[in-house]
Amino acid sequence: HQYDANWKMLPENDTDGYHVGFTHQSFMRAIRSQYDSFVSDEKQIKGVIRDWGNGHTEIDFAGGYTQPLEWLGTGPDKVPDYVAAMEKSYGKERATELMRLGPPHACIWPNLFLAEMNIVIFQPLKVNQSVQWHTPMLLEGAPGLDFRLLRQSEGALGPASFLVADDASIAERAQQALEAGDPWCDLSRGLGREETDARGVRTSHMTDETSNRGFWQHYLHVMVG
Ligand SMILES: [Fe+2]
């Protein structure tokens, strides 16, 4: 997808947990998700946001998943071959836990996005133009799962999908506002409730802007030292 926006508008979106319930509202209405009651009760959201340092950021949705393969909108009974292979490799207990946790949703500084079962690359073209490349990851020997992964990739990231068209629109609008010198740019959500562990990793509520602060602080660091 080509965007009329600076490349930094893409990672700023991809590990931002706040916009999901609003920008992607039509998608959130169509599926069962942690965002269903977000506006009335943000405690419904059990996932967390994380700033790993060095510009690497993550939305960890796993805390909101109670069932294996919930992250894919399916269950073990729909993909028995995959479940059998996972249990053979990891044992039943660990396989069940891995299938509940799901894949990562993380940006690796500066331009790699592990978008669950898609590899995404941000490519700058001009100061106000960029491309987001998507490649779905499929698993050998799991055709039933691969079919679902491909449909999910099309539904989330394809040209007529639920997510990327929305994100392109807000990336381009943010670009226009920044070019116009709009001073209303606030990334302070959740500043007062972040927690930092012994490794320096910051974690906060999934809708907090901890990830964006981490991204921009590292950008400032590499640009000016
Ligand atoms: Fe988005």
PDB file of C-alpha atoms and ligand atoms in Angstrom:
ATOM      1  CA  HIS A   1       0.000   0.000   0.000  1.00  0.00           C
ATOM      2  CA  GLN A   2       1.334   3.426  -0.929  1.00  0.00           C
ATOM      3  CA  TYR A   3       0.608   6.262   1.502  1.00  0.00           C
ATOM      4  CA  ASP A   4       0.889  10.015   1.091  1.00  0.00           C
ATOM      5  CA  ALA A   5       2.513  10.207   4.502  1.00  0.00           C
ATOM      6  CA  ASN A   6       5.961  10.094   6.062  1.00  0.00           C
ATOM      7  CA  TRP A   7       7.116   6.528   6.907  1.00  0.00           C
ATOM      8  CA  LYS A   8       7.016   7.301  10.639  1.00  0.00           C
ATOM      9  CA  MET A   9       3.234   7.604  10.491  1.00  0.00           C
ATOM     10  CA  LEU A  10       3.141   3.806   9.857  1.00  0.00           C
ATOM     11  CA  PRO A  11       4.966   2.449  12.941  1.00  0.00           C
ATOM     12  CA  GLU A  12       3.258   5.133  14.993  1.00  0.00           C
ATOM     13  CA  ASN A  13      -0.029   3.507  14.006  1.00  0.00           C
ATOM     14  CA  ASP A  14       0.889  -0.156  14.071  1.00  0.00           C
ATOM     15  CA  THR A  15       1.654  -0.499  17.769  1.00  0.00           C
ATOM     16  CA  ASP A  16      -0.897   2.094  18.873  1.00  0.00           C
ATOM     17  CA  GLY A  17      -3.653   0.434  20.877  1.00  0.00           C
ATOM     18  CA  TYR A  18      -5.752   3.567  21.297  1.00  0.00           C
ATOM     19  CA  HIS A  19      -6.989   4.222  17.762  1.00  0.00           C
ATOM     20  CA  VAL A  20      -8.300   0.683  17.266  1.00  0.00           C
ATOM     21  CA  GLY A  21     -11.650   1.151  19.023  1.00  0.00           C
ATOM     22  CA  PHE A  22     -12.364   4.354  17.090  1.00  0.00           C
ATOM     23  CA  THR A  23     -10.587   4.275  13.715  1.00  0.00           C
ATOM     24  CA  HIS A  24     -11.452   0.602  13.193  1.00  0.00           C
ATOM     25  CA  GLN A  25     -14.886   0.793  14.800  1.00  0.00           C
ATOM     26  CA  SER A  26     -16.663  -0.971  11.919  1.00  0.00           C
ATOM     27  CA  PHE A  27     -14.236  -3.899  12.238  1.00  0.00           C
ATOM     28  CA  MET A  28     -14.591  -4.014  16.026  1.00  0.00           C
ATOM     29  CA  ARG A  29     -18.372  -4.137  15.644  1.00  0.00           C
ATOM     30  CA  ALA A  30     -18.075  -7.055  13.215  1.00  0.00           C
ATOM     31  CA  ILE A  31     -15.960  -9.275  15.488  1.00  0.00           C
ATOM     32  CA  ARG A  32     -15.897 -10.131  19.184  1.00  0.00           C
ATOM     33  CA  SER A  33     -12.916  -8.299  20.706  1.00  0.00           C
ATOM     34  CA  GLN A  34     -11.422  -6.688  23.789  1.00  0.00           C
ATOM     35  CA  TYR A  35     -12.685  -3.355  22.449  1.00  0.00           C
ATOM     36  CA  ASP A  36     -16.379  -4.230  22.627  1.00  0.00           C
ATOM     37  CA  SER A  37     -17.012  -2.172  25.783  1.00  0.00           C
ATOM     38  CA  PHE A  38     -13.933   0.029  25.673  1.00  0.00           C
ATOM     39  CA  VAL A  39     -15.703   3.379  25.579  1.00  0.00           C
ATOM     40  CA  SER A  40     -17.848   2.615  28.620  1.00  0.00           C
ATOM     41  CA  ASP A  41     -15.307   0.535  30.534  1.00  0.00           C
ATOM     42  CA  GLU A  42     -11.633   0.455  29.586  1.00  0.00           C
ATOM     43  CA  LYS A  43     -11.001  -2.257  32.213  1.00  0.00           C
ATOM     44  CA  GLN A  44     -12.486  -4.656  29.643  1.00  0.00           C
ATOM     45  CA  ILE A  45      -9.176  -4.448  27.840  1.00  0.00           C
ATOM     46  CA  LYS A  46      -6.669  -6.892  29.338  1.00  0.00           C
ATOM     47  CA  GLY A  47      -3.918  -6.510  26.743  1.00  0.00           C
ATOM     48  CA  VAL A  48      -0.964  -4.224  27.414  1.00  0.00           C
ATOM     49  CA  ILE A  49       1.278  -1.874  25.478  1.00  0.00           C
ATOM     50  CA  ARG A  50       5.059  -2.141  25.778  1.00  0.00           C
ATOM     51  CA  ASP A  51       8.111  -0.011  25.031  1.00  0.00           C
ATOM     52  CA  TRP A  52      11.045  -2.436  24.889  1.00  0.00           C
ATOM     53  CA  GLY A  53      13.601   0.346  24.479  1.00  0.00           C
ATOM     54  CA  ASN A  54      15.773   1.217  21.452  1.00  0.00           C
ATOM     55  CA  GLY A  55      12.605   2.098  19.512  1.00  0.00           C
ATOM     56  CA  HIS A  56      11.125  -1.429  19.654  1.00  0.00           C
ATOM     57  CA  THR A  57       7.439  -1.426  20.627  1.00  0.00           C
ATOM     58  CA  GLU A  58       4.648  -3.946  21.097  1.00  0.00           C
ATOM     59  CA  ILE A  59       0.948  -4.436  21.671  1.00  0.00           C
ATOM     60  CA  ASP A  60       0.625  -7.607  23.743  1.00  0.00           C
ATOM     61  CA  PHE A  61      -2.981  -8.738  23.199  1.00  0.00           C
ATOM     62  CA  ALA A  62      -2.510 -12.081  24.970  1.00  0.00           C
ATOM     63  CA  GLY A  63      -3.927 -10.990  28.338  1.00  0.00           C
ATOM     64  CA  GLY A  64      -7.314 -10.580  26.664  1.00  0.00           C
ATOM     65  CA  TYR A  65      -7.373 -14.072  25.131  1.00  0.00           C
ATOM     66  CA  THR A  66      -8.909 -16.898  27.134  1.00  0.00           C
ATOM     67  CA  GLN A  67      -9.075 -19.612  24.438  1.00  0.00           C
ATOM     68  CA  PRO A  68      -6.518 -21.181  22.061  1.00  0.00           C
ATOM     69  CA  LEU A  69      -6.607 -19.553  18.579  1.00  0.00           C
ATOM     70  CA  GLU A  70      -8.957 -16.781  19.751  1.00  0.00           C
ATOM     71  CA  TRP A  71      -6.447 -14.346  18.163  1.00  0.00           C
ATOM     72  CA  LEU A  72      -7.360 -15.881  14.775  1.00  0.00           C
ATOM     73  CA  GLY A  73     -11.101 -15.830  15.441  1.00  0.00           C
ATOM     74  CA  THR A  74     -11.257 -19.622  15.449  1.00  0.00           C
ATOM     75  CA  GLY A  75     -10.763 -22.620  17.743  1.00  0.00           C
ATOM     76  CA  PRO A  76      -8.827 -25.915  17.908  1.00  0.00           C
ATOM     77  CA  ASP A  77     -11.767 -27.953  16.538  1.00  0.00           C
ATOM     78  CA  LYS A  78     -11.533 -26.069  13.211  1.00  0.00           C
ATOM     79  CA  VAL A  79      -7.840 -26.867  12.587  1.00  0.00           C
ATOM     80  CA  PRO A  80      -7.240 -30.390  13.987  1.00  0.00           C
ATOM     81  CA  ASP A  81      -4.116 -31.085  11.879  1.00  0.00           C
ATOM     82  CA  TYR A  82      -2.383 -27.968  13.188  1.00  0.00           C
ATOM     83  CA  VAL A  83      -3.381 -28.693  16.788  1.00  0.00           C
ATOM     84  CA  ALA A  84      -2.086 -32.275  16.518  1.00  0.00           C
ATOM     85  CA  ALA A  85       1.256 -31.040  15.126  1.00  0.00           C
ATOM     86  CA  MET A  86       1.583 -28.426  17.895  1.00  0.00           C
ATOM     87  CA  GLU A  87       0.832 -31.002  20.614  1.00  0.00           C
ATOM     88  CA  LYS A  88       3.351 -33.420  19.105  1.00  0.00           C
ATOM     89  CA  SER A  89       6.055 -30.715  19.143  1.00  0.00           C
ATOM     90  CA  TYR A  90       5.359 -29.054  22.496  1.00  0.00           C
ATOM     91  CA  GLY A  91       3.161 -31.390  24.547  1.00  0.00           C
ATOM     92  CA  LYS A  92      -0.512 -30.721  25.146  1.00  0.00           C
ATOM     93  CA  GLU A  93      -0.199 -28.141  27.942  1.00  0.00           C
ATOM     94  CA  ARG A  94       2.460 -25.944  26.336  1.00  0.00           C
ATOM     95  CA  ALA A  95       0.817 -26.194  22.895  1.00  0.00           C
ATOM     96  CA  THR A  96      -2.509 -25.026  24.339  1.00  0.00           C
ATOM     97  CA  GLU A  97      -0.787 -22.062  26.000  1.00  0.00           C
ATOM     98  CA  LEU A  98       1.152 -21.110  22.841  1.00  0.00           C
ATOM     99  CA  MET A  99      -2.046 -21.235  20.788  1.00  0.00           C
ATOM    100  CA  ARG A 100      -3.761 -18.952  23.327  1.00  0.00           C
ATOM    101  CA  LEU A 101      -0.893 -16.407  23.435  1.00  0.00           C
ATOM    102  CA  GLY A 102      -0.836 -15.994  19.660  1.00  0.00           C
ATOM    103  CA  PRO A 103       1.890 -14.437  17.502  1.00  0.00           C
ATOM    104  CA  PRO A 104       3.699 -11.135  18.209  1.00  0.00           C
ATOM    105  CA  HIS A 105       2.334  -7.718  17.271  1.00  0.00           C
ATOM    106  CA  ALA A 106       5.546  -5.723  17.476  1.00  0.00           C
ATOM    107  CA  CYS A 107       7.576  -3.113  15.617  1.00  0.00           C
ATOM    108  CA  ILE A 108      11.322  -3.743  15.406  1.00  0.00           C
ATOM    109  CA  TRP A 109      13.117  -0.432  14.960  1.00  0.00           C
ATOM    110  CA  PRO A 110      13.146   1.150  12.486  1.00  0.00           C
ATOM    111  CA  ASN A 111      11.049  -0.415   9.730  1.00  0.00           C
ATOM    112  CA  LEU A 112      10.070  -4.039  10.449  1.00  0.00           C
ATOM    113  CA  PHE A 113       6.603  -4.851  11.782  1.00  0.00           C
ATOM    114  CA  LEU A 114       5.812  -8.370  13.008  1.00  0.00           C
ATOM    115  CA  ALA A 115       2.087  -8.064  12.298  1.00  0.00           C
ATOM    116  CA  GLU A 116       1.014 -11.319  13.909  1.00  0.00           C
ATOM    117  CA  MET A 117       1.070 -13.703  10.916  1.00  0.00           C
ATOM    118  CA  ASN A 118       2.247 -11.055   8.426  1.00  0.00           C
ATOM    119  CA  ILE A 119       5.709  -9.616   7.852  1.00  0.00           C
ATOM    120  CA  VAL A 120       5.464  -5.875   7.158  1.00  0.00           C
ATOM    121  CA  ILE A 121       8.183  -3.509   5.911  1.00  0.00           C
ATOM    122  CA  PHE A 122       7.957   0.302   5.870  1.00  0.00           C
ATOM    123  CA  GLN A 123       9.699   1.840   2.864  1.00  0.00           C
ATOM    124  CA  PRO A 124      10.191   5.620   2.727  1.00  0.00           C
ATOM    125  CA  LEU A 125       9.808   7.091  -0.798  1.00  0.00           C
ATOM    126  CA  LYS A 126       9.776  10.843  -0.097  1.00  0.00           C
ATOM    127  CA  VAL A 127       9.401  12.967   2.993  1.00  0.00           C
ATOM    128  CA  ASN A 128       5.632  12.656   2.604  1.00  0.00           C
ATOM    129  CA  GLN A 129       5.262   9.345   0.766  1.00  0.00           C
ATOM    130  CA  SER A 130       5.876   5.738   1.819  1.00  0.00           C
ATOM    131  CA  VAL A 131       4.973   2.133   1.097  1.00  0.00           C
ATOM    132  CA  GLN A 132       3.881  -0.536   3.547  1.00  0.00           C
ATOM    133  CA  TRP A 133       4.679  -4.020   2.183  1.00  0.00           C
ATOM    134  CA  HIS A 134       2.754  -6.993   3.577  1.00  0.00           C
ATOM    135  CA  THR A 135       3.667 -10.678   3.249  1.00  0.00           C
ATOM    136  CA  PRO A 136       1.483 -13.283   4.952  1.00  0.00           C
ATOM    137  CA  MET A 137       3.387 -16.084   6.708  1.00  0.00           C
ATOM    138  CA  LEU A 138       2.048 -19.558   6.071  1.00  0.00           C
ATOM    139  CA  LEU A 139       3.048 -22.798   7.793  1.00  0.00           C
ATOM    140  CA  GLU A 140       4.167 -25.909   5.957  1.00  0.00           C
ATOM    141  CA  GLY A 141       1.973 -28.931   6.589  1.00  0.00           C
ATOM    142  CA  ALA A 142      -1.005 -26.971   8.025  1.00  0.00           C
ATOM    143  CA  PRO A 143      -3.253 -26.245   5.000  1.00  0.00           C
ATOM    144  CA  GLY A 144      -6.392 -25.707   7.119  1.00  0.00           C
ATOM    145  CA  LEU A 145      -4.643 -23.072   9.216  1.00  0.00           C
ATOM    146  CA  ASP A 146      -2.982 -21.498   6.165  1.00  0.00           C
ATOM    147  CA  PHE A 147      -6.378 -21.042   4.493  1.00  0.00           C
ATOM    148  CA  ARG A 148      -7.578 -19.082   7.531  1.00  0.00           C
ATOM    149  CA  LEU A 149      -4.347 -17.072   7.824  1.00  0.00           C
ATOM    150  CA  LEU A 150      -4.625 -16.005   4.199  1.00  0.00           C
ATOM    151  CA  ARG A 151      -8.289 -14.970   4.578  1.00  0.00           C
ATOM    152  CA  GLN A 152      -7.370 -13.032   7.753  1.00  0.00           C
ATOM    153  CA  SER A 153      -4.505 -11.295   5.952  1.00  0.00           C
ATOM    154  CA  GLU A 154      -6.808 -10.274   3.087  1.00  0.00           C
ATOM    155  CA  GLY A 155      -9.503  -9.110   5.509  1.00  0.00           C
ATOM    156  CA  ALA A 156      -7.129  -7.048   7.643  1.00  0.00           C
ATOM    157  CA  LEU A 157      -4.511  -5.862   5.142  1.00  0.00           C
ATOM    158  CA  GLY A 158      -5.856  -6.398   1.607  1.00  0.00           C
ATOM    159  CA  PRO A 159      -6.836  -3.542  -0.759  1.00  0.00           C
ATOM    160  CA  ALA A 160     -10.494  -3.612   0.359  1.00  0.00           C
ATOM    161  CA  SER A 161      -9.744  -4.633   3.934  1.00  0.00           C
ATOM    162  CA  PHE A 162     -11.077  -3.428   7.262  1.00  0.00           C
ATOM    163  CA  LEU A 163      -7.829  -2.165   8.820  1.00  0.00           C
ATOM    164  CA  VAL A 164      -5.274  -0.784   6.376  1.00  0.00           C
ATOM    165  CA  ALA A 165      -7.629   1.516   4.471  1.00  0.00           C
ATOM    166  CA  ASP A 166      -8.585   3.159   7.778  1.00  0.00           C
ATOM    167  CA  ASP A 167      -4.937   3.450   8.801  1.00  0.00           C
ATOM    168  CA  ALA A 168      -3.962   4.986   5.462  1.00  0.00           C
ATOM    169  CA  SER A 169      -6.623   7.632   5.942  1.00  0.00           C
ATOM    170  CA  ILE A 170      -5.446   8.675   9.414  1.00  0.00           C
ATOM    171  CA  ALA A 171      -1.753   8.513   8.400  1.00  0.00           C
ATOM    172  CA  GLU A 172      -2.438  10.909   5.527  1.00  0.00           C
ATOM    173  CA  ARG A 173      -4.553  13.227   7.688  1.00  0.00           C
ATOM    174  CA  ALA A 174      -1.853  13.298  10.391  1.00  0.00           C
ATOM    175  CA  GLN A 175       0.704  14.142   7.686  1.00  0.00           C
ATOM    176  CA  GLN A 176      -1.453  17.003   6.405  1.00  0.00           C
ATOM    177  CA  ALA A 177      -1.919  18.376   9.927  1.00  0.00           C
ATOM    178  CA  LEU A 178       1.815  18.209  10.682  1.00  0.00           C
ATOM    179  CA  GLU A 179       2.689  19.901   7.360  1.00  0.00           C
ATOM    180  CA  ALA A 180       0.216  22.649   8.221  1.00  0.00           C
ATOM    181  CA  GLY A 181       2.005  23.194  11.520  1.00  0.00           C
ATOM    182  CA  ASP A 182      -0.964  22.040  13.579  1.00  0.00           C
ATOM    183  CA  PRO A 183       0.286  22.265  17.184  1.00  0.00           C
ATOM    184  CA  TRP A 184      -2.399  19.875  18.494  1.00  0.00           C
ATOM    185  CA  CYS A 185      -0.338  16.696  18.708  1.00  0.00           C
ATOM    186  CA  ASP A 186      -0.635  15.024  22.102  1.00  0.00           C
ATOM    187  CA  LEU A 187       1.112  11.741  22.957  1.00  0.00           C
ATOM    188  CA  SER A 188       0.691  11.913  26.738  1.00  0.00           C
ATOM    189  CA  ARG A 189      -2.050   9.315  27.274  1.00  0.00           C
ATOM    190  CA  GLY A 190      -1.148   6.994  30.158  1.00  0.00           C
ATOM    191  CA  LEU A 191       1.990   8.861  31.278  1.00  0.00           C
ATOM    192  CA  GLY A 192       0.903   8.596  34.919  1.00  0.00           C
ATOM    193  CA  ARG A 193       0.279   4.856  34.989  1.00  0.00           C
ATOM    194  CA  GLU A 194       3.199   3.309  33.105  1.00  0.00           C
ATOM    195  CA  GLU A 195       5.318   0.767  34.949  1.00  0.00           C
ATOM    196  CA  THR A 196       9.015   0.234  34.244  1.00  0.00           C
ATOM    197  CA  ASP A 197      10.627  -3.089  35.155  1.00  0.00           C
ATOM    198  CA  ALA A 198      14.230  -3.792  36.154  1.00  0.00           C
ATOM    199  CA  ARG A 199      15.237  -4.146  32.483  1.00  0.00           C
ATOM    200  CA  GLY A 200      13.888  -0.669  31.676  1.00  0.00           C
ATOM    201  CA  VAL A 201      10.916  -2.109  29.735  1.00  0.00           C
ATOM    202  CA  ARG A 202       7.854   0.139  30.060  1.00  0.00           C
ATOM    203  CA  THR A 203       4.372  -1.414  30.162  1.00  0.00           C
ATOM    204  CA  SER A 204       0.962   0.247  30.386  1.00  0.00           C
ATOM    205  CA  HIS A 205      -2.717  -0.110  29.509  1.00  0.00           C
ATOM    206  CA  MET A 206      -3.193  -1.218  25.900  1.00  0.00           C
ATOM    207  CA  THR A 207      -4.662   2.159  24.915  1.00  0.00           C
ATOM    208  CA  ASP A 208      -1.798   4.223  26.362  1.00  0.00           C
ATOM    209  CA  GLU A 209       0.755   5.968  24.167  1.00  0.00           C
ATOM    210  CA  THR A 210       3.758   4.350  25.846  1.00  0.00           C
ATOM    211  CA  SER A 211       4.749   2.748  22.532  1.00  0.00           C
ATOM    212  CA  ASN A 212       4.620   5.995  20.581  1.00  0.00           C
ATOM    213  CA  ARG A 213       6.627   7.828  23.221  1.00  0.00           C
ATOM    214  CA  GLY A 214       9.235   5.045  23.015  1.00  0.00           C
ATOM    215  CA  PHE A 215       9.343   5.273  19.231  1.00  0.00           C
ATOM    216  CA  TRP A 216       9.753   9.059  19.153  1.00  0.00           C
ATOM    217  CA  GLN A 217      12.243   9.200  22.049  1.00  0.00           C
ATOM    218  CA  HIS A 218      14.484   6.750  20.197  1.00  0.00           C
ATOM    219  CA  TYR A 219      14.059   8.660  16.946  1.00  0.00           C
ATOM    220  CA  LEU A 220      15.179  11.830  18.728  1.00  0.00           C
ATOM    221  CA  HIS A 221      18.131   9.940  20.208  1.00  0.00           C
ATOM    222  CA  VAL A 222      19.411   8.587  16.878  1.00  0.00           C
ATOM    223  CA  MET A 223      18.876  11.913  15.097  1.00  0.00           C
ATOM    224  CA  VAL A 224      20.610  14.179  17.619  1.00  0.00           C
ATOM    225  CA  GLY A 225      22.558  11.793  19.880  1.00  0.00           C
TER     226      GLY A 225
HETATM  227 FE    FE B   1      -4.818   0.612  12.721  1.00  0.00          FE
END
